[in-house]
Amino acid sequence: MFLLSPPSLRLLCLFSLLGLSQTMKAADLHLASVFSDHMVLQRDKPVAIWGTSDGGASVVVEFADQQIATKASNDGQWLVTLQPMKASHEGRELKVTSNASNVVIADVLVGEVWLLGGQSNMEMPLWWRGESDGLQSAPNTRLVLGTDHPWLRILTVPQQVAKQPQQNFRTGELDGDGVETGRWLVSKERDTAISGFSSLGYFMAVMLYEKLGVPVGMIDTSWGGTIASAWNSTESLARIPEAEQMVRRKYKAAAEWSKSAAEQAYAVELANWNRIADDAKAAGKQPPPKPEIKSDPGLDRNYPAGPFNAMVWPLRNLAIRGVFFYQGENNFFDNEDPFFRTFPGIVHSWRTAFSDAALPFCIFQICGWGDVDSVYEPTKLPEIQEVQHDTHTAINNTGFVVTTDYPHVDIHPMVKRVIAERALRWARAEIYGEKWLTWGSPRLVNVQRNGSRMLLTFDTSENEALLIKGVPCGLVICGTDGRYVEAQAKVVNRISLEVWSDEVAEPMAVRYAWSQRAICRLYSASGLPLGPFRTDTVPTGTNQN
């Protein structure tokens, strides 16, 4: 037998260890940013887990007695799909291993996962408005919850813009309350994280849990002040001829902007302002507003597809149950975005991103605002609401929530609990199988003129009867002169309305809730309001410039 001397043996061991260390070199392993401790995975659907590692590296994913292996592509991308799982309140570990590297995501539940989108009415946090008096909460009342909800997990995606679709969203940023965004959090008693989370999202989560008894994960991608084109994909906008001029202008402005040029222009403006302000003060007058430096248009929240690229696309592989979307207010103020095309484009963009042509998508119709209720005021608002309703009726598997009966002095209806309950009626009936539950709003299906009166017939859920809850009810009628006047109405045969006015001998058209802050007193028997509608087909030109 040949024996190695001690020095030779030590040298052989050293070479062996060096070879082992090269073989087991730690991989550059990362999971997508949506994966973090305390998250919820969608039950009863295949669940994708994805991330990056070294090119060609082996990757093993383990969760809930499943173990799946794959290899990263040459550019380091990898994805595995877990088999559908039952709901579970047990916080388990999601473990990913690649060569000598491993990542562990702790306290992972399985339940229902919903995506929240839109602008400020979806973003509005629990502490912002009171449910009773509607007054803005004082800072010391922000800690609103008196109980833990260990089954509720929330994720706020950081508000970002990107010119190209992003693989991940940024993490580690703090919101206005100092709460870290971009990671999953547990709903805890008197915690600033949940009190700063979407009020609508919170109420819908609680109602879901009351009915289903399974963990709920809510992901908030909303951003106040955004218009519809911001939430379309670049491909969607390219298919909208009416958006071409707007998109080209915004792209050009972003391409031409530079920090140095902006600073130079600001210095000139500031010097001019200082002279004007000094003269104004000397004359005892108020100086004009101080100029501001021009920011990068490419970072504006309404850069075409900007928020979609940065906040929605990074989630595209995630298994979710559906989307709740509340947007449209800022399109009232915008005259460039072709809302009648870009709003339905949102549904198509998000469904394409998630590779699900029938992804459940619930649309919240915006409400009116202003200081005074009125029977008729032909502003742009009802046209925005009409586009939202038409989007719902034209696209399959969409829910619809009417909020017109909760107007407010500004654009933010304060009673989010009732609005959330209406959305959950759709989800419970259409997604979770409670087919006996009514949802939506009665829909006008037939118009007939009988002498000096108009007969309007509606499709009501489960053939529910219509109710008129006061006078004036919100209907107006016009004759051949096109002048609308307040109308009277009565319910006929449960689902029809007979509408007339003694001032109109030959009625031509009827409109309802067609006002900036409309009077709305038509409901179904189960308490669902009728949304704005009209019987005429006069072109309105909603953002069709």
XYZ file of C-alpha atoms in Angstrom:
545
model
C 0.000 0.000 0.000
C 1.285 3.455 -0.945
C 1.125 5.965 1.918
C 1.399 9.762 1.612
C 3.729 11.585 3.927
C 2.088 14.169 6.226
C 3.215 17.172 4.098
C 1.886 15.529 0.930
C -1.394 14.670 2.658
C -1.838 18.252 3.784
C -1.166 19.485 0.240
C -3.713 17.068 -1.226
C -6.339 18.193 1.270
C -5.657 21.801 0.373
C -6.098 21.109 -3.357
C -9.314 19.227 -2.627
C -10.723 22.091 -0.577
C -9.810 24.585 -3.280
C -11.617 22.488 -5.870
C -14.643 22.136 -3.609
C -14.796 25.861 -2.982
C -14.758 26.513 -6.743
C -17.509 23.965 -7.324
C -19.715 25.339 -4.526
C -19.136 29.032 -5.209
C -22.133 30.996 -3.918
C -24.524 32.037 -6.671
C -25.809 35.607 -7.009
C -29.321 34.523 -6.030
C -32.257 36.938 -5.797
C -36.041 36.593 -5.704
C -38.280 39.113 -7.420
C -39.041 42.127 -5.226
C -42.651 41.041 -4.625
C -41.385 38.183 -2.427
C -40.733 39.086 1.197
C -41.496 37.845 4.702
C -45.199 37.741 5.708
C -46.533 37.523 2.138
C -49.638 35.667 0.955
C -49.621 33.270 -2.002
C -52.786 32.733 -4.020
C -54.701 29.577 -3.153
C -56.146 27.072 -5.684
C -54.065 28.360 -8.608
C -50.581 27.531 -9.951
C -48.140 29.889 -8.231
C -45.049 31.197 -10.002
C -41.868 31.838 -8.012
C -39.167 33.665 -9.952
C -35.944 35.615 -9.693
C -32.332 35.643 -10.872
C -29.146 33.675 -10.279
C -25.939 32.989 -12.140
C -26.412 32.044 -15.769
C -27.023 28.309 -16.046
C -27.049 27.792 -12.269
C -29.292 25.152 -10.704
C -32.183 26.527 -8.634
C -34.360 24.598 -6.176
C -37.581 26.025 -4.691
C -39.209 24.452 -1.624
C -42.572 25.281 -0.082
C -45.465 23.371 1.500
C -44.039 19.893 0.814
C -43.250 20.811 -2.783
C -39.721 20.853 -4.171
C -39.105 21.998 -7.742
C -35.751 22.306 -9.516
C -34.837 24.314 -12.593
C -31.860 25.991 -14.221
C -31.380 29.709 -14.715
C -31.205 30.892 -18.311
C -27.974 32.243 -19.760
C -28.924 35.734 -18.560
C -29.718 34.434 -15.072
C -33.537 34.460 -15.198
C -35.405 31.564 -13.619
C -39.026 30.693 -12.803
C -40.760 27.669 -11.303
C -44.442 26.997 -10.784
C -45.841 25.494 -7.592
C -48.903 23.296 -7.852
C -52.209 24.798 -6.558
C -52.432 24.839 -2.772
C -55.244 25.021 -0.254
C -55.592 28.046 2.003
C -53.435 27.971 5.115
C -53.007 30.247 8.139
C -49.739 28.484 8.984
C -46.750 30.735 8.464
C -44.317 28.568 6.505
C -40.919 29.115 4.898
C -40.399 29.573 1.177
C -36.820 28.425 0.552
C -34.828 28.942 -2.643
C -31.365 27.431 -3.118
C -28.851 27.957 -5.909
C -25.439 26.353 -5.600
C -24.198 27.422 -2.153
C -26.647 30.342 -1.854
C -30.086 30.267 -0.322
C -32.875 32.751 0.343
C -35.610 32.092 2.904
C -38.921 33.973 2.952
C -40.538 33.496 6.366
C -44.143 33.441 7.585
C -45.759 32.810 4.194
C -49.540 32.212 4.180
C -51.813 30.882 1.428
C -55.125 32.567 0.715
C -56.685 35.235 -1.507
C -54.514 37.870 -3.221
C -56.023 40.983 -4.813
C -54.409 43.861 -6.658
C -55.557 47.438 -5.974
C -55.072 50.080 -8.659
C -56.044 53.583 -9.684
C -55.537 56.982 -8.134
C -56.258 58.800 -4.862
C -59.680 57.303 -4.103
C -58.029 53.892 -4.007
C -54.890 55.213 -2.326
C -56.820 57.129 0.382
C -55.618 55.706 3.724
C -57.698 54.705 6.695
C -56.632 57.713 8.757
C -57.442 60.303 6.065
C -61.223 60.453 6.402
C -63.620 59.643 9.180
C -66.452 57.206 8.449
C -69.036 59.260 10.309
C -68.451 62.988 9.998
C -66.206 62.994 6.940
C -63.704 65.364 8.518
C -60.017 64.896 7.855
C -58.412 63.090 10.746
C -55.950 64.861 12.989
C -52.430 63.367 13.106
C -52.963 61.913 16.581
C -55.921 59.858 15.318
C -53.997 58.060 12.594
C -53.608 54.888 14.655
C -57.128 53.742 13.944
C -57.264 49.979 14.501
C -57.911 48.486 17.896
C -57.240 44.872 16.972
C -54.703 42.656 15.245
C -55.510 41.023 11.920
C -52.774 38.369 11.596
C -54.542 36.957 8.529
C -54.286 40.290 6.642
C -51.037 41.042 4.839
C -50.503 44.273 2.901
C -47.973 45.387 0.311
C -47.686 48.969 -0.933
C -45.745 49.166 -4.192
C -43.523 52.284 -4.206
C -44.814 55.006 -6.508
C -42.391 55.074 -9.402
C -42.124 55.846 -13.114
C -40.068 53.990 -15.721
C -39.705 54.462 -19.452
C -39.264 50.713 -19.977
C -40.898 47.709 -18.234
C -39.009 46.882 -15.030
C -38.205 43.431 -13.680
C -38.542 44.671 -10.079
C -39.864 47.646 -8.170
C -37.607 49.540 -5.782
C -37.674 48.534 -2.120
C -36.711 50.146 1.160
C -38.397 53.502 0.535
C -40.409 55.159 3.313
C -43.878 56.647 2.934
C -45.089 59.841 4.616
C -45.598 58.033 7.928
C -42.102 56.529 7.888
C -43.410 53.067 6.951
C -41.271 51.036 4.578
C -42.907 50.343 1.225
C -42.108 47.514 -1.150
C -42.373 44.719 1.428
C -45.221 42.746 2.960
C -46.484 43.834 6.394
C -48.848 42.253 8.917
C -51.923 44.208 9.996
C -51.373 44.966 13.681
C -53.226 46.888 16.369
C -52.641 50.648 16.312
C -49.968 50.340 13.668
C -49.076 53.140 11.253
C -48.606 50.631 8.419
C -52.250 49.566 8.265
C -53.636 52.999 9.182
C -51.758 54.380 6.178
C -52.968 51.618 3.852
C -55.811 51.928 1.335
C -59.095 52.372 3.185
C -61.012 50.603 0.420
C -58.467 47.801 0.378
C -58.738 47.336 4.126
C -62.550 47.204 4.200
C -62.676 44.796 1.248
C -60.105 42.553 2.942
C -62.102 42.443 6.188
C -65.302 41.596 4.305
C -63.520 38.893 2.328
C -62.208 37.318 5.505
C -65.632 37.428 7.152
C -67.079 35.434 4.240
C -64.183 33.138 3.325
C -62.201 32.707 6.541
C -58.876 32.493 4.668
C -55.802 34.767 4.723
C -56.020 37.846 2.512
C -53.188 39.656 0.772
C -53.784 43.165 -0.608
C -51.258 44.759 -2.980
C -51.711 48.499 -3.528
C -50.347 49.925 -6.798
C -52.441 53.131 -6.791
C -51.089 56.666 -7.222
C -53.106 59.843 -6.721
C -53.283 62.305 -9.602
C -52.695 59.795 -12.395
C -54.550 59.697 -15.722
C -55.571 56.588 -17.643
C -52.690 56.588 -20.145
C -50.227 56.203 -17.256
C -51.687 52.756 -16.516
C -51.650 51.508 -20.125
C -48.762 49.543 -21.541
C -46.641 51.111 -24.276
C -48.050 48.536 -26.709
C -51.608 49.478 -25.780
C -50.969 53.192 -26.349
C -49.374 52.435 -29.709
C -52.696 50.929 -30.818
C -54.621 54.122 -29.963
C -54.337 56.667 -32.807
C -56.033 59.327 -30.685
C -53.173 59.090 -28.164
C -50.348 59.450 -30.682
C -49.977 63.228 -30.457
C -50.018 63.247 -26.650
C -47.523 60.398 -26.387
C -45.173 61.948 -28.942
C -45.232 65.312 -27.163
C -44.452 63.790 -23.747
C -41.702 61.559 -25.129
C -40.123 64.561 -26.868
C -40.247 66.708 -23.724
C -38.549 63.974 -21.697
C -35.874 63.408 -24.341
C -35.025 67.119 -24.561
C -34.885 67.789 -20.811
C -31.520 68.109 -19.102
C -30.691 69.023 -15.533
C -28.155 71.656 -16.501
C -30.508 73.385 -18.928
C -33.291 73.337 -16.342
C -30.989 74.877 -13.720
C -29.842 77.601 -16.118
C -33.417 78.484 -17.093
C -34.426 78.535 -13.444
C -31.578 80.902 -12.551
C -32.772 83.390 -15.181
C -36.410 83.097 -14.047
C -35.426 83.481 -10.394
C -33.368 86.613 -11.085
C -36.302 88.165 -12.954
C -38.664 87.178 -10.161
C -36.428 88.727 -7.513
C -36.518 92.057 -9.319
C -40.293 91.914 -9.770
C -40.798 90.814 -6.141
C -38.634 93.668 -4.850
C -40.624 96.183 -6.894
C -43.897 94.708 -5.653
C -42.823 94.871 -2.022
C -41.653 98.468 -2.454
C -45.062 99.336 -3.850
C -46.823 97.514 -1.005
C -48.136 94.811 -3.346
C -48.122 91.040 -3.175
C -45.260 89.530 -5.229
C -46.135 86.873 -7.834
C -45.570 83.176 -7.042
C -41.921 82.199 -6.923
C -40.848 80.106 -9.939
C -39.880 76.473 -9.577
C -37.201 74.544 -11.393
C -38.581 72.396 -14.197
C -38.429 68.738 -13.229
C -37.694 65.840 -15.557
C -40.885 65.143 -17.597
C -39.755 61.528 -17.837
C -40.306 61.156 -14.090
C -43.789 62.663 -14.106
C -46.475 60.338 -12.747
C -48.412 60.787 -15.989
C -45.567 59.873 -18.325
C -47.208 57.478 -20.822
C -47.063 53.928 -19.417
C -44.610 55.158 -16.751
C -46.370 53.839 -13.611
C -47.452 50.706 -15.482
C -43.838 49.909 -16.336
C -42.558 50.508 -12.801
C -45.428 49.354 -10.588
C -47.542 46.796 -12.480
C -45.163 44.997 -14.834
C -42.886 43.762 -11.995
C -45.892 41.827 -10.619
C -46.814 40.198 -13.936
C -45.965 36.586 -12.978
C -47.711 36.702 -9.604
C -50.804 34.576 -9.131
C -53.676 36.840 -8.054
C -57.442 36.491 -7.831
C -58.240 39.777 -9.550
C -58.069 43.568 -9.635
C -60.033 46.393 -7.988
C -59.489 49.608 -9.976
C -60.644 53.153 -9.103
C -59.503 55.902 -11.500
C -60.868 58.689 -13.686
C -60.969 61.861 -11.611
C -57.840 63.372 -13.129
C -59.093 62.685 -16.627
C -61.835 65.189 -15.821
C -59.142 67.852 -15.584
C -57.060 66.534 -18.487
C -57.923 67.499 -22.070
C -55.273 65.485 -23.886
C -55.615 61.864 -22.785
C -58.309 60.131 -24.943
C -60.091 58.559 -21.984
C -62.696 56.755 -24.083
C -59.823 54.684 -25.486
C -57.205 54.680 -22.727
C -59.578 53.619 -19.931
C -60.574 50.302 -21.576
C -56.905 50.029 -22.546
C -56.072 49.662 -18.848
C -58.084 46.446 -18.570
C -56.491 44.979 -21.683
C -52.974 46.065 -20.603
C -53.225 44.485 -17.158
C -54.786 41.284 -18.454
C -52.026 40.984 -21.047
C -49.361 41.582 -18.399
C -50.768 38.813 -16.194
C -51.322 36.495 -19.186
C -54.998 36.116 -18.274
C -57.549 37.337 -20.829
C -60.358 36.856 -18.299
C -58.645 38.257 -15.182
C -61.476 39.530 -12.929
C -61.399 43.325 -13.022
C -63.720 45.464 -10.913
C -64.262 49.079 -12.043
C -65.274 51.785 -9.572
C -67.250 54.539 -11.286
C -66.176 57.919 -9.943
C -68.704 60.064 -8.060
C -69.558 63.726 -8.443
C -68.212 66.627 -6.426
C -68.954 70.243 -5.724
C -70.773 72.434 -3.222
C -74.375 72.104 -4.443
C -76.509 69.197 -5.659
C -78.229 69.881 -8.974
C -80.729 68.086 -11.183
C -78.967 68.966 -14.425
C -75.559 70.436 -15.165
C -74.020 69.166 -18.420
C -70.346 69.108 -17.428
C -67.648 66.729 -18.565
C -68.055 64.506 -15.510
C -71.040 62.401 -16.691
C -69.124 61.707 -19.895
C -66.234 60.279 -17.848
C -68.710 58.140 -15.913
C -70.312 57.016 -19.172
C -66.970 55.796 -20.519
C -66.432 53.768 -17.350
C -69.877 52.174 -17.647
C -69.389 51.452 -21.358
C -66.038 49.828 -20.593
C -67.745 47.506 -18.123
C -70.512 46.515 -20.529
C -68.087 45.998 -23.426
C -65.478 43.882 -21.626
C -66.283 40.483 -20.178
C -65.704 39.448 -16.584
C -65.619 42.987 -15.205
C -67.388 44.202 -12.094
C -68.898 47.651 -11.701
C -69.457 49.801 -8.630
C -71.598 52.938 -8.794
C -70.640 55.663 -6.279
C -72.749 58.535 -7.651
C -74.985 58.650 -4.587
C -72.005 59.562 -2.375
C -70.821 62.928 -3.738
C -68.489 65.141 -1.749
C -67.179 68.688 -1.810
C -63.986 67.397 -3.414
C -63.291 64.337 -5.529
C -62.936 61.960 -2.570
C -66.142 60.316 -1.296
C -65.555 59.710 2.384
C -67.728 56.652 3.034
C -65.424 53.944 1.757
C -67.023 51.123 3.749
C -70.278 51.187 1.744
C -68.399 51.410 -1.544
C -66.246 48.451 -0.513
C -69.373 46.434 0.311
C -70.733 47.032 -3.202
C -67.489 45.790 -4.738
C -67.542 42.689 -2.543
C -71.082 41.872 -3.707
C -69.648 41.489 -7.215
C -66.702 39.409 -6.017
C -68.852 37.155 -3.857
C -71.394 36.576 -6.638
C -69.106 36.232 -9.651
C -65.802 35.009 -8.187
C -66.777 33.082 -5.075
C -69.996 31.465 -6.277
C -72.738 33.252 -4.295
C -74.876 33.504 -7.429
C -77.973 34.526 -5.500
C -76.321 37.783 -4.446
C -77.228 40.867 -6.468
C -74.550 43.320 -7.572
C -73.945 46.112 -10.053
C -76.462 48.694 -11.148
C -79.752 48.393 -13.068
C -78.942 48.858 -16.776
C -81.109 50.652 -19.301
C -82.080 48.232 -22.095
C -85.083 49.763 -23.859
C -86.607 53.191 -24.493
C -90.109 53.757 -25.860
C -92.088 56.960 -26.381
C -95.785 56.809 -25.528
C -97.347 60.143 -26.437
C -95.994 62.739 -24.039
C -94.240 60.175 -21.882
C -91.119 58.022 -22.113
C -91.002 54.426 -20.894
C -87.555 53.244 -19.802
C -87.014 49.540 -19.135
C -84.038 48.205 -17.171
C -82.197 44.952 -16.736
C -82.079 44.508 -12.976
C -80.165 41.797 -11.156
C -82.505 38.924 -10.268
C -85.364 41.028 -11.697
C -85.282 43.309 -8.672
C -87.876 46.071 -8.517
C -86.870 49.700 -8.993
C -87.397 52.235 -6.225
C -87.738 56.018 -6.314
C -86.475 57.379 -3.000
C -87.402 61.031 -3.221
C -88.262 64.058 -5.331
C -86.654 65.314 -7.441
C -85.347 61.905 -8.402
C -82.572 63.132 -10.698
C -84.271 62.604 -14.081
C -84.533 65.311 -16.733
C -86.366 65.250 -20.057
C -86.167 67.305 -23.254
C -88.397 67.976 -26.219
C -87.660 68.958 -29.793
C -85.934 72.149 -28.614
C -83.236 70.120 -26.804
C -83.805 71.958 -23.520
C -83.760 69.658 -20.500
C -86.152 70.224 -17.616
C -86.795 68.370 -14.372
C -88.917 65.271 -14.910
C -91.403 63.285 -12.887
C -91.337 59.501 -12.816
C -93.120 56.449 -11.513
C -92.240 52.748 -11.447
C -94.193 50.567 -13.887
C -94.148 46.766 -13.922
C -91.326 46.615 -11.360
C -88.445 47.238 -13.768
C -89.649 50.168 -15.888
C -89.874 53.914 -15.332
C -92.506 56.149 -16.877
C -90.967 59.618 -17.252
C -92.637 62.912 -18.170
C -92.872 66.654 -17.648
C -95.861 68.898 -18.154
C -93.481 71.293 -19.907
C -92.605 68.766 -22.639
C -95.334 67.704 -25.062
C -93.105 65.720 -27.431
C -90.296 64.112 -25.422
C -87.133 63.255 -27.309
C -84.613 62.166 -24.659
C -84.120 61.473 -20.957
C -81.003 61.843 -18.839
C -80.311 60.819 -15.251
C -77.727 62.076 -12.756
C -76.267 64.178 -15.544
C -74.602 66.772 -13.375
C -71.354 67.716 -11.658
C -72.853 66.839 -8.269
C -75.969 64.969 -9.215
C -79.185 64.261 -7.367
C -79.483 60.450 -7.317
C -82.641 58.855 -5.938
C -83.186 55.795 -8.120
C -82.247 52.413 -6.608
C -82.843 48.700 -6.907
C -84.784 46.983 -4.148
C -81.525 45.713 -2.604
C -80.140 49.244 -2.322
C -77.933 49.451 -5.414
C -78.009 52.909 -7.056
C -78.562 53.608 -10.720
C -75.588 55.297 -12.307
C -75.735 58.206 -14.752
C -77.343 57.386 -18.101
C -78.946 59.044 -21.104
C -81.215 57.887 -23.915
C -79.844 60.230 -26.593
C -76.842 59.504 -28.765
C -75.629 63.060 -29.245
C -71.809 62.893 -29.565
C -70.245 64.314 -26.434
C -66.596 64.366 -27.511
C -65.245 62.999 -24.241
C -61.476 63.505 -24.581
C -61.805 62.693 -28.258
C -59.520 65.490 -29.347
